[in-house]
Amino acid sequence: AQRVTQPEKLLSVFKGAPVELKCNYSYSGSPELFWYVQYSRQRLQLLLRHISRESIKGFTADLNKGETSFHLKKPFAQEEDSAMYYCALPGGFKTIFGAGTRLFVKA
Amino acid sequence: DSGVTQTPKHLITATGQRVTLRCSPRSGDLSVYWYQQSLDQGLQFLIQYYNGEERAKGNILERFSAQQFPDLHSELNLSSLELGDSALYFCASSVDGLTEAFFGQGTRLTVV
């Protein structure tokens, strides 16, 4: 069964510290994974997708098929990064979202 | 602006009532998704339509129903409302139901 797991509900870091938001998936086949971000209960926005291998707002994510992970990383967190982050796996006609991790960046 | 429009933005209603939430997808998108986001549950997938047909069903209660019309807009009907139905309801659309989904601003439903 397809599943996305984000083990941390809340992650709190200081400004300037590195950030890693964890995401593990279960999928038979070659997955396409996304990270979405939601600021202050606004609409969810696509942050990045693994297939494009891009870096958005300093965030990157690498697909590790061996560990079935797609962790989101940023070397130096900023206060404006505080938001909810959702890892998502499209497939089987629906997109499955993880439970989300709330990132809180302290000044 | 994602191009996905949801109305109304806010809705306050009493227990036992019925409401209809409306979603207009991005131009050209055939697939519409509905999600429920509550404080303690995170983002829960409810249902997905593709070109008017139901394609996938998630944790949608029997009191809830949805449809996608020929013009591709979708409505989510919530009936016999309970306090626990208070949540933010998001609609999202995508081209084919397999790729990136674009989200609307959501409808905040408060049941009192």
PDB file of C-alpha atoms in Angstrom, chain A residues 9 32 34 36 38 41-46 49 84 86 90-99, chain B residues 1-2 4 33 35 37 39 42-43 45 48 55-56 88 90 97-101 103-105 108:
ATOM      1  CA  LYS A   9       4.901  16.554  14.169  1.00  0.00           C
ATOM      2  CA  GLU A  32       7.507  10.862  -7.874  1.00  0.00           C
ATOM      3  CA  PHE A  34       6.754  16.360  -3.728  1.00  0.00           C
ATOM      4  CA  TYR A  36       4.354  21.178  -0.163  1.00  0.00           C
ATOM      5  CA  GLN A  38       1.634  25.832   4.028  1.00  0.00           C
ATOM      6  CA  ARG A  41      -3.161  28.130   7.393  1.00  0.00           C
ATOM      7  CA  GLN A  42      -2.992  29.481   3.845  1.00  0.00           C
ATOM      8  CA  ARG A  43      -3.236  27.336   0.765  1.00  0.00           C
ATOM      9  CA  LEU A  44      -0.706  24.587   0.284  1.00  0.00           C
ATOM     10  CA  GLN A  45       1.933  25.440  -2.282  1.00  0.00           C
ATOM     11  CA  LEU A  46       4.292  23.135  -4.063  1.00  0.00           C
ATOM     12  CA  ARG A  49       9.536  17.939  -6.616  1.00  0.00           C
ATOM     13  CA  MET A  84       3.749  23.356   7.900  1.00  0.00           C
ATOM     14  CA  TYR A  86       3.870  18.112   3.803  1.00  0.00           C
ATOM     15  CA  PRO A  90       1.065  11.158  -6.249  1.00  0.00           C
ATOM     16  CA  GLY A  91      -0.061   7.888  -7.694  1.00  0.00           C
ATOM     17  CA  GLY A  92      -3.065   5.678  -8.218  1.00  0.00           C
ATOM     18  CA  PHE A  93      -5.160   8.717  -9.144  1.00  0.00           C
ATOM     19  CA  LYS A  94      -4.748  10.415  -5.807  1.00  0.00           C
ATOM     20  CA  THR A  95      -2.023  12.248  -4.018  1.00  0.00           C
ATOM     21  CA  ILE A  96      -1.215  10.903  -0.591  1.00  0.00           C
ATOM     22  CA  PHE A  97       0.060  13.383   1.952  1.00  0.00           C
ATOM     23  CA  GLY A  98       2.029  12.737   5.072  1.00  0.00           C
ATOM     24  CA  ALA A  99       0.699  14.029   8.376  1.00  0.00           C
TER      25      ALA A  99
ATOM     26  CA  ASP B   1      -2.780  32.690  -6.945  1.00  0.00           C
ATOM     27  CA  SER B   2      -3.017  28.998  -7.822  1.00  0.00           C
ATOM     28  CA  VAL B   4      -8.167  27.181  -7.939  1.00  0.00           C
ATOM     29  CA  TYR B  33      -9.408  16.552  -5.019  1.00  0.00           C
ATOM     30  CA  TYR B  35      -9.094  17.343   1.561  1.00  0.00           C
ATOM     31  CA  GLN B  37      -7.596  19.687   7.449  1.00  0.00           C
ATOM     32  CA  LEU B  39      -6.015  20.784  13.958  1.00  0.00           C
ATOM     33  CA  GLY B  42      -3.549  16.999   9.586  1.00  0.00           C
ATOM     34  CA  LEU B  43      -4.474  16.767   5.925  1.00  0.00           C
ATOM     35  CA  PHE B  45      -7.809  12.953   1.661  1.00  0.00           C
ATOM     36  CA  GLN B  48     -11.012  12.655  -6.056  1.00  0.00           C
ATOM     37  CA  ARG B  55     -11.601   8.072  -9.174  1.00  0.00           C
ATOM     38  CA  ALA B  56     -10.497   7.584  -5.614  1.00  0.00           C
ATOM     39  CA  LEU B  88     -10.545  23.734   6.785  1.00  0.00           C
ATOM     40  CA  PHE B  90      -9.285  22.299   0.676  1.00  0.00           C
ATOM     41  CA  GLY B  97      -4.721  13.285 -11.328  1.00  0.00           C
ATOM     42  CA  LEU B  98      -1.194  11.973 -11.315  1.00  0.00           C
ATOM     43  CA  THR B  99       0.995  15.033 -11.103  1.00  0.00           C
ATOM     44  CA  GLU B 100       1.324  18.204  -9.093  1.00  0.00           C
ATOM     45  CA  ALA B 101      -1.847  19.392  -7.387  1.00  0.00           C
ATOM     46  CA  PHE B 103      -4.618  24.060  -3.985  1.00  0.00           C
ATOM     47  CA  GLY B 104      -7.362  26.566  -3.354  1.00  0.00           C
ATOM     48  CA  GLN B 105      -7.415  28.854  -0.336  1.00  0.00           C
ATOM     49  CA  ARG B 108     -13.133  27.300   6.865  1.00  0.00           C
TER      50      ARG B 108
END
